[in-house]
mmCIF file of C-alpha atoms in Angstrom:
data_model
loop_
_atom_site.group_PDB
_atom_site.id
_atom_site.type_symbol
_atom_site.label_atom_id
_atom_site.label_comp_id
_atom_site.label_asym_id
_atom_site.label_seq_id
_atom_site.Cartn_x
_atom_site.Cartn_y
_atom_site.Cartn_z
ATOM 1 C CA UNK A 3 -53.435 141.395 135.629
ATOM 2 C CA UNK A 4 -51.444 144.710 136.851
ATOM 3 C CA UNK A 5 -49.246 146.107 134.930
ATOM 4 C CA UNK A 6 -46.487 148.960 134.917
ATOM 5 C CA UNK A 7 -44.422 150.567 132.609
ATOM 6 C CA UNK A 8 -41.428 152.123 133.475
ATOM 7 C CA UNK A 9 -38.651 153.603 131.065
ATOM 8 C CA UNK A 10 -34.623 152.866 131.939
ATOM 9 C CA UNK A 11 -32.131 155.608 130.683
ATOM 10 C CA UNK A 12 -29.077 153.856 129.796
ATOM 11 C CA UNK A 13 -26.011 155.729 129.777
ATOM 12 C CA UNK A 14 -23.927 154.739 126.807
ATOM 13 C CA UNK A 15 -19.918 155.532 128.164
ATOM 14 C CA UNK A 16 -16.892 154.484 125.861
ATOM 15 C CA UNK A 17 -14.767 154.666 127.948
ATOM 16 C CA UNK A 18 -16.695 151.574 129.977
ATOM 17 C CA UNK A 19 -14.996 148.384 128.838
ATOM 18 C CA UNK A 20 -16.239 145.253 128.736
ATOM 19 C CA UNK A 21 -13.190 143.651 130.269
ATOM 20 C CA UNK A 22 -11.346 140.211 130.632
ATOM 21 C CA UNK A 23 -8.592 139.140 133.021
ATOM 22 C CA UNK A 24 -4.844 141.519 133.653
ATOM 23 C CA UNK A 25 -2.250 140.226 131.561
ATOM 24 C CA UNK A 26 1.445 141.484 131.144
ATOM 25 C CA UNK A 27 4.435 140.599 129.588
ATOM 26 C CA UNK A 28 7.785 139.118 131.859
ATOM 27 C CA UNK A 29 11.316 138.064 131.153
ATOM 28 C CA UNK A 30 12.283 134.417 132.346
ATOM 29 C CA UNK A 31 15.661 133.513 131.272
ATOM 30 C CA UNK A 32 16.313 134.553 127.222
ATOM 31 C CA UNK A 33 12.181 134.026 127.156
ATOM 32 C CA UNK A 34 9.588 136.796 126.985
ATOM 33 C CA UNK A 35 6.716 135.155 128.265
ATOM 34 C CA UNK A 36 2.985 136.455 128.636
ATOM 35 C CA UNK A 37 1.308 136.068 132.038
ATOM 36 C CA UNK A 38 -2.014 136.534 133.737
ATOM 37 C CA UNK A 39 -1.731 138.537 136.422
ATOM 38 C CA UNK A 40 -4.738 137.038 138.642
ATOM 39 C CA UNK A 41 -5.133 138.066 142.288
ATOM 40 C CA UNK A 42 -7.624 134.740 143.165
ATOM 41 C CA UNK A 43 -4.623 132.931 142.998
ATOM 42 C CA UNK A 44 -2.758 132.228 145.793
ATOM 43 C CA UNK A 45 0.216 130.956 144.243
ATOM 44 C CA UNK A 46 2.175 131.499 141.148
ATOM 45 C CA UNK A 47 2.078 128.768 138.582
ATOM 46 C CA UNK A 48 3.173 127.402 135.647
ATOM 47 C CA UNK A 49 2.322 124.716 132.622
ATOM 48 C CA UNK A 50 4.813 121.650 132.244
ATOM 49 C CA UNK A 51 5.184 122.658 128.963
ATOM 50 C CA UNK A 52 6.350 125.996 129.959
ATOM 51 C CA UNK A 53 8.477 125.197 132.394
ATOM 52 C CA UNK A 54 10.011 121.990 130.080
ATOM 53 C CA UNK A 55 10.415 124.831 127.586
ATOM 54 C CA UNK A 56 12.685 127.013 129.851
ATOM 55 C CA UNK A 57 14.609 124.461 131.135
ATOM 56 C CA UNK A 58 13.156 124.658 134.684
ATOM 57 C CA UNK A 59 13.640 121.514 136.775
ATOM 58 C CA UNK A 60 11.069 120.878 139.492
ATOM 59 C CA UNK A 61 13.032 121.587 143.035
ATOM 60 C CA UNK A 62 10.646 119.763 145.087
ATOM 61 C CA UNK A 63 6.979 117.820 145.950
ATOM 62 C CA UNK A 64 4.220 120.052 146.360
ATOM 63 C CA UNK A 65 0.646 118.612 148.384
ATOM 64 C CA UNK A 66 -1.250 121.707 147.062
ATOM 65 C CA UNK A 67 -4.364 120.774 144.498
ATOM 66 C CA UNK A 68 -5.725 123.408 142.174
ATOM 67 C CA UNK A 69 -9.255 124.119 141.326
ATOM 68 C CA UNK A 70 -9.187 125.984 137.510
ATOM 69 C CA UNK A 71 -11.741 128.117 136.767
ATOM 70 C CA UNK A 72 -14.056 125.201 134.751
ATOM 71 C CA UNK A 73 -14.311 123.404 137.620
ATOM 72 C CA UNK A 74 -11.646 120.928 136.968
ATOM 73 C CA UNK A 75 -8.882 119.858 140.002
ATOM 74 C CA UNK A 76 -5.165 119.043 139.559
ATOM 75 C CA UNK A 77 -2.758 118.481 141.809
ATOM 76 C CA UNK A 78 0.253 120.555 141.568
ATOM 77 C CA UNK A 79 3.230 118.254 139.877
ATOM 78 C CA UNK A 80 5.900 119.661 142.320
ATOM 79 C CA UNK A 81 7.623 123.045 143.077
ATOM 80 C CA UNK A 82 10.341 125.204 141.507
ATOM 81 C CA UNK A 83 11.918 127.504 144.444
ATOM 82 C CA UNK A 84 13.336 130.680 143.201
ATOM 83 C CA UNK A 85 12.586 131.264 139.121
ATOM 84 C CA UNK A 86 13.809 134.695 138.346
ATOM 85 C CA UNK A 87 11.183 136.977 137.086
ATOM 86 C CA UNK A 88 12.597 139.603 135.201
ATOM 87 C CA UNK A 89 10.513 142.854 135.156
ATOM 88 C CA UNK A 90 12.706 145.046 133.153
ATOM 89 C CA UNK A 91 16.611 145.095 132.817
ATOM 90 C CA UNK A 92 18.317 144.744 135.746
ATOM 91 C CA UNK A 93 15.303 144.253 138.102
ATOM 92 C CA UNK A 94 14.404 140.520 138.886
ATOM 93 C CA UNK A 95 11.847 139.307 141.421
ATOM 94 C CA UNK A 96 12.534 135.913 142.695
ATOM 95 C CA UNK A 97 9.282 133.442 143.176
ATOM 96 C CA UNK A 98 8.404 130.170 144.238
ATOM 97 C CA UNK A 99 6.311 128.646 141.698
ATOM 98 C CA UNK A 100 4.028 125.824 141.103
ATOM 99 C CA UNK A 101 4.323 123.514 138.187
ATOM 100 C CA UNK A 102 0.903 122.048 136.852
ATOM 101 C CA UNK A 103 0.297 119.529 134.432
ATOM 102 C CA UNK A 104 -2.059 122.447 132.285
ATOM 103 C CA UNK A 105 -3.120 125.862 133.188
ATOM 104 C CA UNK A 106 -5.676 128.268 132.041
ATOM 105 C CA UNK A 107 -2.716 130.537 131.246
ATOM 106 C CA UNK A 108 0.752 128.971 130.831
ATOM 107 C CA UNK A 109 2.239 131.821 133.317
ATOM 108 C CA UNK A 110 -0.434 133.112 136.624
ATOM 109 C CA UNK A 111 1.264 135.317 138.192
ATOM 110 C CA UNK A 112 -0.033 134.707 141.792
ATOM 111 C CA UNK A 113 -0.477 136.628 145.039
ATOM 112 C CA UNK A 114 2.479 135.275 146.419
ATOM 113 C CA UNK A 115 4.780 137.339 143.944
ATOM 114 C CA UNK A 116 2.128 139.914 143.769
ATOM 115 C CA UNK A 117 2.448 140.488 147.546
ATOM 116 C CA UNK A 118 6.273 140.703 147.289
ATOM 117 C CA UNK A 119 6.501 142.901 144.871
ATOM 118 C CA UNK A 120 4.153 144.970 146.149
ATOM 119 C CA UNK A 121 1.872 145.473 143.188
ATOM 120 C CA UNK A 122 -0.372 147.323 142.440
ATOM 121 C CA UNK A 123 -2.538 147.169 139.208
ATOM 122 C CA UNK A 124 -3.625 151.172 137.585
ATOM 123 C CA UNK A 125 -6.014 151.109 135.311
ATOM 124 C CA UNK A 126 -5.778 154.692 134.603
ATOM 125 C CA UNK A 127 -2.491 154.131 132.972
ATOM 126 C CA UNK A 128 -3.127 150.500 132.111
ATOM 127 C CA UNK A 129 0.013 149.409 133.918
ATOM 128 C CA UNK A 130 1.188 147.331 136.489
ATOM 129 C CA UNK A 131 3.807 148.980 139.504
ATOM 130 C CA UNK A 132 5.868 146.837 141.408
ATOM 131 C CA UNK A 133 8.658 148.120 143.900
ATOM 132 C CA UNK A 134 11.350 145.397 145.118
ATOM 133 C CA UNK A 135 14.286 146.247 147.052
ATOM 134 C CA UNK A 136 14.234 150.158 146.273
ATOM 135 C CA UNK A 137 13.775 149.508 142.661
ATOM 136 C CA UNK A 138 10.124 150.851 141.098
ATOM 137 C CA UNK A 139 8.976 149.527 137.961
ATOM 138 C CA UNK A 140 6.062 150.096 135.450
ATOM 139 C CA UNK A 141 4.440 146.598 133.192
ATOM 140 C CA UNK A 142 2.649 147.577 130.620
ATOM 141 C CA UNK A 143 -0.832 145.846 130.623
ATOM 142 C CA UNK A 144 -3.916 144.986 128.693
ATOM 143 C CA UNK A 145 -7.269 143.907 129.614
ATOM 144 C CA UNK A 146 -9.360 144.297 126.746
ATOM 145 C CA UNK A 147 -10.694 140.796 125.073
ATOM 146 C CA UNK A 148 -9.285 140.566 121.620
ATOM 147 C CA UNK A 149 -11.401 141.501 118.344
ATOM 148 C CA UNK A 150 -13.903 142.606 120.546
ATOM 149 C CA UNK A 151 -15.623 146.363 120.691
ATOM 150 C CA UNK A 152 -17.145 147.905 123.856
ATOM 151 C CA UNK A 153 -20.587 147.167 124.792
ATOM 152 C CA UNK A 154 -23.117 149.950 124.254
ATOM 153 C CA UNK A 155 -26.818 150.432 125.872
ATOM 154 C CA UNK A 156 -29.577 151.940 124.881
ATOM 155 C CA UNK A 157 -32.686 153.194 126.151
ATOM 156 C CA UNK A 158 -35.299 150.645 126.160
ATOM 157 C CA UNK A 159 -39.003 150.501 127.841
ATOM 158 C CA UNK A 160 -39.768 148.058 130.317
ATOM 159 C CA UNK A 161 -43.314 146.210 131.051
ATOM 160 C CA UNK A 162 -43.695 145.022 134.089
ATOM 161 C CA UNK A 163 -46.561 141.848 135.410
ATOM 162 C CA UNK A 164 -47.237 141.058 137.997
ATOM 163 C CA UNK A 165 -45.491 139.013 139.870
ATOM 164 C CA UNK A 166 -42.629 140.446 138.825
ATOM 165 C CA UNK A 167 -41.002 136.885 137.796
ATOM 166 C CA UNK A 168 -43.244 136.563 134.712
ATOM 167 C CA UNK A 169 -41.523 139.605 133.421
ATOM 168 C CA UNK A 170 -39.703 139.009 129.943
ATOM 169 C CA UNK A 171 -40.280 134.955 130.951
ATOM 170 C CA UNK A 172 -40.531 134.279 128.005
ATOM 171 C CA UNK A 173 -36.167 135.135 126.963
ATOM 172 C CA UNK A 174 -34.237 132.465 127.424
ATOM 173 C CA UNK A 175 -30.532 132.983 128.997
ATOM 174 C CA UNK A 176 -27.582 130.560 127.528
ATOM 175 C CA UNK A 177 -24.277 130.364 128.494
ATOM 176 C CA UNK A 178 -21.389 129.860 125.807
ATOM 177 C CA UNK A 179 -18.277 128.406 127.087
ATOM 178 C CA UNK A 180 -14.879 128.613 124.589
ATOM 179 C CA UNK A 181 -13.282 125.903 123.770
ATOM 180 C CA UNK A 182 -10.013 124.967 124.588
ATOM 181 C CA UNK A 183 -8.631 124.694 120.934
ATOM 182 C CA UNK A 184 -10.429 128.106 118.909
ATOM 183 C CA UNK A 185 -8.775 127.693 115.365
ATOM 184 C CA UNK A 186 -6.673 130.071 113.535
ATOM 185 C CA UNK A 187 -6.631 132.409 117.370
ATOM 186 C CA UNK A 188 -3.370 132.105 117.328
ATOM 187 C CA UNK A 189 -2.908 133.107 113.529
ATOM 188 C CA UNK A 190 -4.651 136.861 114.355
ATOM 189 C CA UNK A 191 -2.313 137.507 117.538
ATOM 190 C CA UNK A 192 0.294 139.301 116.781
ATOM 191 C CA UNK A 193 2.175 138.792 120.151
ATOM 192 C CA UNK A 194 3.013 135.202 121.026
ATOM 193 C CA UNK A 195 3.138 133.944 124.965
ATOM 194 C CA UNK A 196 7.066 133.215 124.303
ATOM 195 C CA UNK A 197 8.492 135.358 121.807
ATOM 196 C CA UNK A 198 11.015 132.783 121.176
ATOM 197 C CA UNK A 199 11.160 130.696 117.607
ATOM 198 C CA UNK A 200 12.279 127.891 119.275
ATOM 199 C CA UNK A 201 8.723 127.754 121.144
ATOM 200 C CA UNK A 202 4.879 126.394 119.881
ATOM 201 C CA UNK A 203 3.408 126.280 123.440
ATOM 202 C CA UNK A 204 -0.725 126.358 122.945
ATOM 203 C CA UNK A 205 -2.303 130.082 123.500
ATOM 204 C CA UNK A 206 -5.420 129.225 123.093
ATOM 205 C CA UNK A 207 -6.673 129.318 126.830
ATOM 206 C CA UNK A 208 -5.682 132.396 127.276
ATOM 207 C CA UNK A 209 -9.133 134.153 127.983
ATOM 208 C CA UNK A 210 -11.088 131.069 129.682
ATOM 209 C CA UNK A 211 -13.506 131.875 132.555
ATOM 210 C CA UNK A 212 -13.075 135.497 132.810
ATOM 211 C CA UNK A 213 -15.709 135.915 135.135
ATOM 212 C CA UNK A 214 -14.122 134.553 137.716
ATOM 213 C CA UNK A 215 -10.372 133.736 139.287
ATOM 214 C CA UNK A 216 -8.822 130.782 136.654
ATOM 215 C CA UNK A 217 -6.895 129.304 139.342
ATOM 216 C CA UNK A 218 -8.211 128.492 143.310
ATOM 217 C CA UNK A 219 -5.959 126.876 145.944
ATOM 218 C CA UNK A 220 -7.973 124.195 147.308
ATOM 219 C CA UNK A 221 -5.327 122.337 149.648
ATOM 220 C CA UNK A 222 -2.147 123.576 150.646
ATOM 221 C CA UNK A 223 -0.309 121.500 152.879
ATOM 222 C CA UNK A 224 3.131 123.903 152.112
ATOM 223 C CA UNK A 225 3.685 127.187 152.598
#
């Protein structure tokens, strides 16, 4: 049996994250609300329980059907025309949004209110620009996953055999999945999605499916 050896120099950069989804922080009403700011998603959308919690009314039906980022599909419980997203004081970007029974996020901010605000995402200066009717505005943002430190590499020496599949067949790959409820998460953060007293919505599927876009419009029969 052949075999080579060949030696990988691995770079080790700080300054490389290991990185989950964009989220910011927006004003809706007296609420300060954290949302994830995910350009898969078609549409902006909201949690029942968010949008019971700020009073929001749904204006209309909706035929559109989500696919979350686990796989699952729900359809969209109706429409809420016009919910005033407050960037900073005195600047307000009006959206359409979609109202579904549970979300990944309470709040996805969607490419529909992306695309009108014209954002753009830096990550040089970890903010979020958006420019609506002459008015420019910076969101702060964060993308780091809580608690956790960048990866490092090292240096390592490979063996190859031949074929090249029997290489290191022996590791075996798993794939962990959070659950939905991760006990005392909440407790740590020190930023709730509503900074309101009057609020207990559920945080803790914040950071699901990172790897991919946590919300997918699969049928759309409204634009």
């Amino acid at each position: 049996m052949n075999s080579d050896k060949a030696t990988f120099a691995l770079i080790e950069d700080n300054d490389d994250y290991s990185t989950t989804a964009v989220y910011s922080k927006v004003s809706i009403g007296s609420k300060r609300i954290k949302a994830l700011v995910d350009c898969g998603a078609a549409k902006t959308c909201m949690s029942k329980a968010l949008a019971d919690a700020l009073n929001l009314e749904i204006d209309a039906s909706s035929e559109s059907v989500f696919t979350l980022g686990n796989g699952t599909k729900q359809p969209a419980l109706g429409i809420i025309y016009d919910v005033p997203i407050q960037v900073e004081e005195n600047m307000i970007i009006p959206c359409t949004v979609e109202v579904l029974p549970s979300c990944p996020s309470h709040f996805i901010i969607g490419n529909n209110w992306l695309n009108r605000s014209k954002a753009r995402i830096d990550f040089n200066t970890s903010s979020l620009k958006v420019t609506y009717k002459n008015k420019n505005a910076e969101l702060e943002i964060s993308f780091l996953r809580k608690n956790e430190k960048p990866t490092h590499v090292s240096s390592y020496e490979q063996t190859y055999k031949n074929p090249v599949s029997n290489t290191n067949s022996h590791l075996v790959k798993r794939v962990h999945f959070q659950n939905e409820a991760i006990e005392n998460s909440s407790e740590e953060s020190s930023e709730n999605e509503i900074e309101d007293e009057s609020s207990s919505l559920d945080e803790s599927e914040d950071e699901e499916n990172d790897e991919k876009s946590l919300l997918v419009l699969e049928n759309d029969g409204r634009q």
